Amino acid sequence: MHGYHDLGGTPAGPIEKEQHEVQLWEKRVEALLLLMKRRQIQSSDENRRALESLGAEVYHALTYSERRILALSNNLISKGVFSVEELAAKLKQVEHRKNQLP
Amino acid sequence: MNEPHDHHHAHAAGHRHPPQADHDDTLTYYRRLEIAVRELLIEKGIITAGEVSKVIEDIESRSPEGGARVVARAWSDPKFRELLLRDATSALTSMGFELALFLDTQLVIVENTPDVHNVVVCTLCSCYPRMLLGLPPAWYKSRAYRARVVSEPRAVLREFGLELWDRVAVRVHDSTADLRYLVLPMRPPRTEHMSEAELTALVTRDSMIGTAVCRAPS
Amino acid sequence: MNVALTAPANATPGFRAGDGVRVLDVHPPGHIRTPHYIRGKTGVIERFVGYFRNPEERAYGRSGEPLRALYRVRFAQSEVWARYDGGLRDTIDIDIYEHWLEHLKTP
């Protein structure tokens, strides 16, 4: 038995070597993670643990940056940095703003 | 750029346009999540928009070219090479690399020789020598690479177009702790006349991960 | 800060370069930094790296103290994988904390 993130030696197909440009929003995810470390709000180890708690299906379905921001959000909620409700309200606001774009 | 909000930040802080624009204009749930988390952290006074821009600048300032300069210096200067292998942090600092964002990890250089070829992976997550190479390529973070390079490195290297002699020992490094590994590739033959700048151009990202070797221009 | 820290007072690493070691074949709950494929395998201490905060504690927001000795351990690939098809000299190096290691032979 081992975690779904613990991939060494597990069966897998060929390696896709296509280049994907790292998008700006992905850099922002990395920036937030670095800043949370600098503020001593969460360590890399805490983010790894959150990644390992997403569940295998979610972990493998999401892209690298998607699962990293999701893990961070979960940790910030557990730490009381913001509440589930605050996050939901903010997400709604972001969505609304998007719909107002020309 | 797809969001007026970021555009505003980038300019307000007086920064140039980011070199890589965000071409995908679908604001997916996870992109909205990133915006929401960031704005909440800013509103709560935990971080500032300026800090985010500064860190993104730091991230964008790092690319395999940084690692290539270090490798070319090591090929050209035996004293530097010795320091790099013994204490990579001091060697990097001496070249002016800023490491403030990377103090929680320690860079280790592993040297290829005619007898040993090194290749780096992180099977548990995607640890990578970001201070020297920037963000990892997609394949490095992929399930297939993380799964296979430990158990069948020679087959994986073949997929990258690298066939090694049987007499060369393949040494895989699974970075499971706070050490970040960078491969010092071998200097290609017939490059004795080349300057450090010319050598820098021969060093590829993959050669510093270990999925390629450096070749002299034909 | 998580990099090699000052050694705790009176601490001496339990293993030395060249020592034969076995990785514990255990499956504790929680966050684990020793990959599954190496548990129960035997290798050789390549070097003592330093003292680090324990990531398996830090993962839960704790300090990670007491610090743990960290080693780079080298394993023959033919020992790790039953059907390894590369050379006998091929190896894998893994960073492993002291609490995951035991001496191969008790001195």
Coordinates of C-alpha atoms in Angstrom, one line a residue:
Chain A
M1 CA 0.0 0.0 0.0
H2 CA 1.3 3.4 -0.8
G3 CA 0.0 6.9 -1.7
Y4 CA -1.2 7.7 -5.2
H5 CA 1.5 10.4 -5.4
D6 CA 4.2 7.9 -4.7
L7 CA 4.7 7.0 -8.3
G8 CA 8.2 5.4 -8.5
G9 CA 8.1 2.1 -10.4
T10 CA 4.4 2.1 -11.0
P11 CA 3.1 1.2 -14.5
A12 CA 3.0 4.1 -17.0
G13 CA 3.1 4.8 -20.7
P14 CA 5.5 6.8 -22.8
I15 CA 6.6 10.2 -21.7
E16 CA 5.1 13.1 -23.5
K17 CA 7.8 15.6 -24.2
E18 CA 5.8 18.4 -25.7
Q19 CA 6.7 21.8 -24.5
H20 CA 4.0 23.7 -22.7
E21 CA 4.6 27.4 -22.0
V22 CA 4.1 28.1 -18.4
Q23 CA 1.2 30.4 -18.2
L24 CA 1.1 33.6 -16.1
W25 CA -1.6 32.3 -13.8
E26 CA 0.6 29.2 -13.1
K27 CA 3.5 31.5 -12.1
R28 CA 1.1 33.3 -9.8
V29 CA 0.3 30.0 -8.1
E30 CA 4.0 29.5 -7.5
A31 CA 4.3 33.1 -6.2
L32 CA 1.5 32.5 -3.7
L33 CA 3.1 29.3 -2.5
L34 CA 6.5 31.0 -2.1
L35 CA 4.9 33.9 -0.2
M36 CA 3.0 31.6 2.1
K37 CA 6.3 30.0 3.0
R38 CA 8.0 33.4 3.5
R39 CA 5.1 34.4 5.8
Q40 CA 5.4 31.0 7.6
I41 CA 1.8 30.3 6.9
Q42 CA 2.5 27.0 5.3
S43 CA 5.6 25.0 4.5
S44 CA 6.2 23.0 1.4
D45 CA 5.7 19.9 3.4
E46 CA 2.2 21.1 4.4
N47 CA 1.3 21.8 0.8
R48 CA 2.6 18.3 -0.1
R49 CA 0.4 16.7 2.5
A50 CA -2.6 18.7 1.2
L51 CA -1.8 17.4 -2.3
E52 CA -1.8 13.9 -0.9
S53 CA -5.2 14.4 0.6
L54 CA -7.0 15.4 -2.6
G55 CA -7.8 11.9 -3.5
A56 CA -6.3 9.9 -6.4
E57 CA -9.0 10.8 -8.9
V58 CA -8.6 14.5 -8.4
Y59 CA -4.8 14.4 -8.1
H60 CA -4.4 12.7 -11.5
A61 CA -7.2 14.5 -13.2
L62 CA -5.9 18.0 -12.4
T63 CA -2.9 19.7 -13.9
Y64 CA 0.1 20.5 -11.7
S65 CA -0.9 24.1 -11.1
E66 CA -4.6 23.2 -10.6
R67 CA -3.9 20.8 -7.9
R68 CA -1.3 23.1 -6.2
I69 CA -3.8 26.0 -5.9
L70 CA -6.5 23.6 -4.7
A71 CA -4.2 22.2 -2.0
L72 CA -3.2 25.7 -0.9
S73 CA -6.8 26.7 -0.7
N74 CA -7.7 23.7 1.5
N75 CA -4.8 24.4 3.8
L76 CA -5.7 28.1 4.1
I77 CA -9.2 27.2 5.1
S78 CA -8.0 24.7 7.7
K79 CA -5.7 27.2 9.1
G80 CA -8.5 29.8 9.4
V81 CA -6.8 32.3 7.1
F82 CA -10.2 32.6 5.4
S83 CA -13.5 30.7 5.7
V84 CA -15.3 28.5 3.2
E85 CA -17.9 31.2 3.0
E86 CA -15.4 34.0 2.3
L87 CA -13.8 32.0 -0.4
A88 CA -17.2 31.1 -2.0
A89 CA -18.2 34.8 -2.0
K90 CA -14.9 35.9 -3.5
L91 CA -15.2 33.2 -6.2
K92 CA -18.7 34.5 -7.0
Q93 CA -17.3 38.0 -7.3
V94 CA -14.6 36.9 -9.6
E95 CA -17.1 35.0 -11.8
H96 CA -19.4 38.0 -11.9
R97 CA -16.5 40.3 -12.9
K98 CA -15.7 38.0 -15.7
N99 CA -19.2 38.1 -17.0
Q100 CA -19.0 41.9 -17.2
L101 CA -16.0 41.9 -19.5
P102 CA -16.7 43.2 -22.9
Chain B
M1 CA -3.5 38.8 -20.7
N2 CA -7.1 37.9 -20.0
E3 CA -7.9 39.8 -16.9
P4 CA -8.0 43.6 -16.6
H5 CA -7.2 43.1 -12.9
D6 CA -3.7 41.7 -13.4
H7 CA -3.0 44.1 -16.2
H8 CA -3.7 46.8 -13.7
H9 CA -1.3 45.4 -11.1
A10 CA 1.5 44.9 -13.6
H11 CA 1.4 48.5 -14.7
A12 CA 0.6 50.0 -11.3
A13 CA 3.8 48.4 -9.9
G14 CA 5.7 49.8 -12.8
H15 CA 6.7 46.4 -14.3
R16 CA 7.2 45.5 -17.9
H17 CA 4.7 43.2 -19.5
P18 CA 5.4 39.6 -18.5
P19 CA 7.2 37.9 -21.4
Q20 CA 4.8 35.0 -21.5
A21 CA 1.3 36.3 -22.0
D22 CA -1.6 34.1 -20.8
H23 CA -2.9 33.0 -24.1
D24 CA -5.7 30.8 -22.9
D25 CA -8.6 33.1 -22.2
T26 CA -10.9 30.6 -20.6
L27 CA -11.2 31.5 -17.0
T28 CA -11.5 28.0 -15.6
Y29 CA -12.5 27.2 -12.1
Y30 CA -8.9 26.8 -10.9
R31 CA -7.9 30.1 -12.5
R32 CA -10.7 31.8 -10.7
L33 CA -9.6 30.0 -7.5
E34 CA -6.1 31.4 -7.8
I35 CA -7.5 34.9 -8.3
A36 CA -9.9 34.5 -5.3
V37 CA -7.1 33.2 -3.0
R38 CA -4.7 35.9 -4.0
E39 CA -7.3 38.7 -3.6
L40 CA -8.4 37.4 -0.2
L41 CA -4.8 37.3 1.0
I42 CA -4.2 40.8 -0.2
E43 CA -7.5 42.1 1.3
K44 CA -6.5 40.6 4.6
G45 CA -3.2 42.3 4.5
I46 CA -1.2 39.1 4.5
I47 CA 0.5 39.8 1.2
T48 CA 0.6 42.8 -1.2
A49 CA 0.0 42.9 -4.9
G50 CA 3.5 44.4 -5.2
E51 CA 5.0 41.4 -3.5
V52 CA 3.3 39.0 -5.9
S53 CA 4.7 40.9 -8.8
K54 CA 8.1 40.9 -7.3
V55 CA 8.1 37.2 -6.8
I56 CA 6.8 36.6 -10.3
E57 CA 9.7 38.7 -11.6
D58 CA 12.1 36.5 -9.6
I59 CA 10.4 33.4 -11.1
E60 CA 10.7 34.8 -14.6
S61 CA 14.3 35.7 -14.2
R62 CA 15.3 32.1 -13.8
S63 CA 15.6 29.8 -16.8
P64 CA 18.0 27.0 -17.9
E65 CA 20.3 29.8 -19.2
G66 CA 21.3 30.4 -15.6
G67 CA 22.3 26.7 -15.1
A68 CA 24.1 26.8 -18.4
R69 CA 26.2 29.7 -17.3
V70 CA 27.2 27.8 -14.1
V71 CA 28.1 24.7 -16.1
A72 CA 30.2 26.7 -18.6
R73 CA 32.0 28.4 -15.8
A74 CA 32.7 25.0 -14.2
W75 CA 34.1 23.7 -17.5
S76 CA 36.3 26.7 -17.8
D77 CA 37.5 27.3 -14.3
P78 CA 38.7 24.2 -12.3
K79 CA 38.7 26.2 -9.0
F80 CA 35.1 27.2 -9.5
R81 CA 34.2 23.6 -10.5
E82 CA 35.8 22.3 -7.2
L83 CA 33.8 24.9 -5.2
L84 CA 30.6 24.1 -7.1
L85 CA 30.8 20.4 -6.3
R86 CA 31.7 21.0 -2.7
D87 CA 29.5 24.0 -1.8
A88 CA 27.1 24.8 -4.6
T89 CA 25.4 27.6 -2.7
S90 CA 28.7 29.6 -2.3
A91 CA 29.6 29.0 -5.9
L92 CA 26.2 30.4 -7.0
T93 CA 26.4 33.3 -4.7
S94 CA 29.9 34.1 -6.1
M95 CA 28.3 34.3 -9.5
G96 CA 25.6 36.8 -8.2
F97 CA 22.6 34.4 -8.1
E98 CA 20.0 35.6 -5.6
L99 CA 18.8 32.7 -3.5
A100 CA 16.6 34.4 -0.9
L101 CA 13.5 32.6 -2.1
F102 CA 15.2 29.2 -2.1
L103 CA 16.6 29.1 1.4
D104 CA 14.5 26.0 2.4
T105 CA 16.4 23.8 -0.1
Q106 CA 20.0 23.1 -0.8
L107 CA 21.5 22.7 -4.3
V108 CA 23.7 19.7 -4.9
I109 CA 25.7 19.2 -8.1
V110 CA 26.3 15.7 -9.4
E111 CA 29.0 15.3 -12.0
N112 CA 28.9 13.2 -15.1
T113 CA 32.1 11.3 -15.9
P114 CA 33.1 8.9 -18.6
D115 CA 32.0 6.1 -16.2
V116 CA 28.8 7.6 -14.6
H117 CA 25.8 9.3 -16.0
N118 CA 23.4 11.0 -13.5
V119 CA 19.7 11.6 -14.0
V120 CA 17.4 13.4 -11.7
V121 CA 13.7 12.8 -10.7
C122 CA 11.3 13.4 -7.9
T123 CA 9.0 10.4 -7.6
L124 CA 6.9 11.8 -4.7
C125 CA 6.2 15.3 -6.1
S126 CA 8.2 17.4 -8.6
C127 CA 11.2 18.8 -6.7
Y128 CA 13.5 20.5 -9.2
P129 CA 16.5 22.9 -9.0
R130 CA 14.3 25.9 -9.7
M131 CA 16.9 28.4 -8.4
L132 CA 19.0 27.5 -11.5
L133 CA 16.6 26.2 -14.1
G134 CA 13.4 28.0 -13.4
L135 CA 10.1 26.0 -13.4
P136 CA 10.2 22.4 -14.5
P137 CA 9.0 21.3 -17.9
A138 CA 5.7 19.4 -18.1
W139 CA 7.3 16.0 -18.8
Y140 CA 9.4 16.3 -15.6
K141 CA 6.2 16.6 -13.6
S142 CA 4.4 13.9 -15.5
R143 CA 3.2 10.6 -14.1
A144 CA 5.1 8.7 -16.7
Y145 CA 8.5 10.2 -16.1
R146 CA 8.2 10.1 -12.3
A147 CA 7.0 6.4 -12.5
R148 CA 9.5 5.0 -15.0
V149 CA 12.8 6.8 -14.8
V150 CA 13.7 5.1 -11.4
S151 CA 12.9 1.5 -12.6
E152 CA 13.9 1.7 -16.3
P153 CA 16.2 4.7 -16.7
R154 CA 17.9 3.3 -19.8
A155 CA 14.6 2.9 -21.6
V156 CA 13.5 6.4 -20.6
L157 CA 16.8 7.9 -21.7
R158 CA 16.4 6.1 -25.0
E159 CA 13.0 7.8 -25.4
F160 CA 14.9 11.0 -25.0
G161 CA 17.3 9.9 -27.8
L162 CA 20.1 9.1 -25.4
E163 CA 21.7 5.6 -25.7
L164 CA 24.4 5.0 -23.1
W165 CA 27.1 2.4 -23.3
D166 CA 26.6 -0.6 -21.0
R167 CA 29.9 0.2 -19.3
V168 CA 28.5 3.6 -18.2
A169 CA 26.8 3.3 -14.8
V170 CA 23.4 5.1 -14.8
R171 CA 22.9 6.8 -11.4
V172 CA 19.3 8.0 -10.7
H173 CA 18.7 10.6 -8.0
D174 CA 15.3 10.6 -6.5
S175 CA 15.1 13.9 -4.6
T176 CA 13.0 13.0 -1.6
A177 CA 14.2 15.6 0.9
D178 CA 15.4 19.2 0.9
L179 CA 18.3 18.7 -1.6
R180 CA 17.8 19.7 -5.2
Y181 CA 20.0 18.0 -7.7
L182 CA 21.6 19.5 -10.9
V183 CA 23.7 17.4 -13.2
L184 CA 27.0 18.8 -14.3
P185 CA 27.2 17.4 -17.8
M186 CA 30.5 16.4 -19.5
R187 CA 32.2 19.0 -21.6
P188 CA 31.9 17.9 -25.2
P189 CA 35.2 17.0 -27.0
R190 CA 36.7 19.5 -29.4
T191 CA 35.5 22.5 -27.5
E192 CA 38.9 23.5 -26.0
H193 CA 39.0 26.7 -28.1
M194 CA 35.6 27.9 -27.0
S195 CA 34.9 30.8 -24.7
E196 CA 32.7 30.5 -21.7
A197 CA 29.9 32.3 -23.5
E198 CA 30.2 29.9 -26.5
L199 CA 30.2 27.0 -24.1
T200 CA 27.1 28.3 -22.3
A201 CA 25.2 28.0 -25.6
L202 CA 26.0 24.2 -25.7
V203 CA 24.4 23.5 -22.4
T204 CA 20.7 22.4 -22.6
R205 CA 18.2 22.2 -19.9
D206 CA 17.8 18.4 -20.4
S207 CA 21.6 17.9 -20.1
M208 CA 21.3 19.4 -16.6
I209 CA 18.4 17.1 -15.6
G210 CA 20.3 14.1 -17.1
T211 CA 18.0 13.2 -20.0
A212 CA 20.5 14.5 -22.6
V213 CA 24.2 15.1 -23.0
C214 CA 25.9 18.2 -24.3
R215 CA 27.2 18.0 -27.9
A216 CA 29.7 20.2 -29.8
P217 CA 28.3 22.1 -32.8
S218 CA 28.9 19.9 -35.9
Chain C
M1 CA 14.4 27.6 7.0
N2 CA 14.7 24.0 6.3
V3 CA 18.3 23.4 5.1
A4 CA 21.0 21.7 7.0
L5 CA 20.9 23.2 10.4
T6 CA 23.3 23.2 13.3
A7 CA 23.7 19.8 14.7
P8 CA 21.8 19.3 18.0
A9 CA 24.1 19.3 21.0
N10 CA 26.0 16.0 21.4
A11 CA 24.3 14.6 18.3
T12 CA 26.3 12.1 16.3
P13 CA 25.0 10.6 13.1
G14 CA 24.1 7.0 13.6
F15 CA 25.5 5.9 10.3
R16 CA 28.7 6.6 8.5
A17 CA 29.6 6.6 4.8
G18 CA 30.1 3.0 3.7
D19 CA 27.7 1.5 6.3
G20 CA 25.3 -1.1 5.0
V21 CA 21.7 -0.2 5.8
R22 CA 18.2 -1.5 5.3
V23 CA 15.2 0.8 4.8
L24 CA 12.4 0.0 7.2
D25 CA 9.6 -1.9 5.6
V26 CA 6.9 -0.2 7.5
H27 CA 3.7 1.7 6.4
P28 CA 2.9 4.2 9.1
P29 CA 0.0 6.6 8.7
G30 CA 0.6 10.2 7.7
H31 CA 2.9 12.1 5.3
I32 CA 5.9 10.0 4.3
R33 CA 9.0 11.0 2.4
T34 CA 10.5 7.5 1.9
P35 CA 9.2 6.1 -1.4
H36 CA 7.3 2.8 -1.3
Y37 CA 9.6 1.1 -3.7
I38 CA 12.7 1.4 -1.5
R39 CA 11.2 0.1 1.7
G40 CA 12.8 -3.1 2.9
K41 CA 15.7 -2.7 0.4
T42 CA 19.3 -2.7 1.4
G43 CA 21.9 -0.1 0.3
V44 CA 25.0 1.7 1.4
I45 CA 25.3 5.1 3.0
E46 CA 26.9 7.3 0.4
R47 CA 27.2 10.3 2.7
F48 CA 25.8 12.0 5.8
V49 CA 24.2 15.2 4.5
G50 CA 23.3 17.1 7.6
Y51 CA 20.5 17.7 10.2
F52 CA 17.2 18.8 8.9
R53 CA 13.7 19.4 10.2
N54 CA 11.6 16.3 10.0
P55 CA 9.3 16.8 7.0
E56 CA 6.9 14.1 8.3
E57 CA 6.2 16.3 11.3
R58 CA 6.4 19.7 9.4
A59 CA 3.7 18.4 7.1
Y60 CA 1.2 18.9 10.0
G61 CA 2.4 22.4 10.8
R62 CA 4.7 21.3 13.6
S63 CA 8.3 22.5 14.0
G64 CA 9.9 19.3 12.7
E65 CA 12.1 19.1 15.7
P66 CA 14.0 17.2 16.9
L67 CA 16.1 17.5 13.8
R68 CA 16.9 14.3 11.9
A69 CA 20.1 13.2 10.4
L70 CA 19.7 12.9 6.6
Y71 CA 21.7 10.5 4.4
R72 CA 22.2 10.0 0.8
V73 CA 21.8 6.2 0.4
R74 CA 22.9 4.3 -2.7
F75 CA 21.1 1.2 -3.9
A76 CA 22.1 -1.2 -6.6
Q77 CA 19.2 -1.1 -9.2
S78 CA 19.4 -4.9 -9.4
E79 CA 18.6 -5.0 -5.7
V80 CA 15.7 -2.6 -6.0
W81 CA 13.9 -4.1 -9.1
A82 CA 13.4 -7.8 -9.6
R83 CA 13.6 -7.5 -13.4
Y84 CA 16.0 -4.6 -13.8
D85 CA 17.5 -4.8 -17.3
G86 CA 20.3 -2.3 -17.1
G87 CA 23.9 -2.8 -16.0
L88 CA 24.9 -4.3 -12.7
R89 CA 26.7 -1.0 -11.8
D90 CA 23.5 1.1 -12.2
T91 CA 22.4 2.7 -9.0
I92 CA 19.8 4.8 -7.4
D93 CA 20.5 7.4 -4.8
I94 CA 17.8 8.5 -2.4
D95 CA 17.8 11.0 0.5
I96 CA 16.6 9.1 3.6
Y97 CA 16.2 10.3 7.2
E98 CA 17.8 8.3 9.9
H99 CA 14.5 7.1 11.5
W100 CA 13.9 5.1 8.3
L101 CA 17.2 3.2 8.4
E102 CA 18.6 0.3 10.3
H103 CA 22.1 -1.2 10.3
L104 CA 22.4 -4.2 8.1
K105 CA 24.4 -6.1 10.7
T106 CA 24.4 -5.2 14.3
P107 CA 28.0 -4.4 15.3

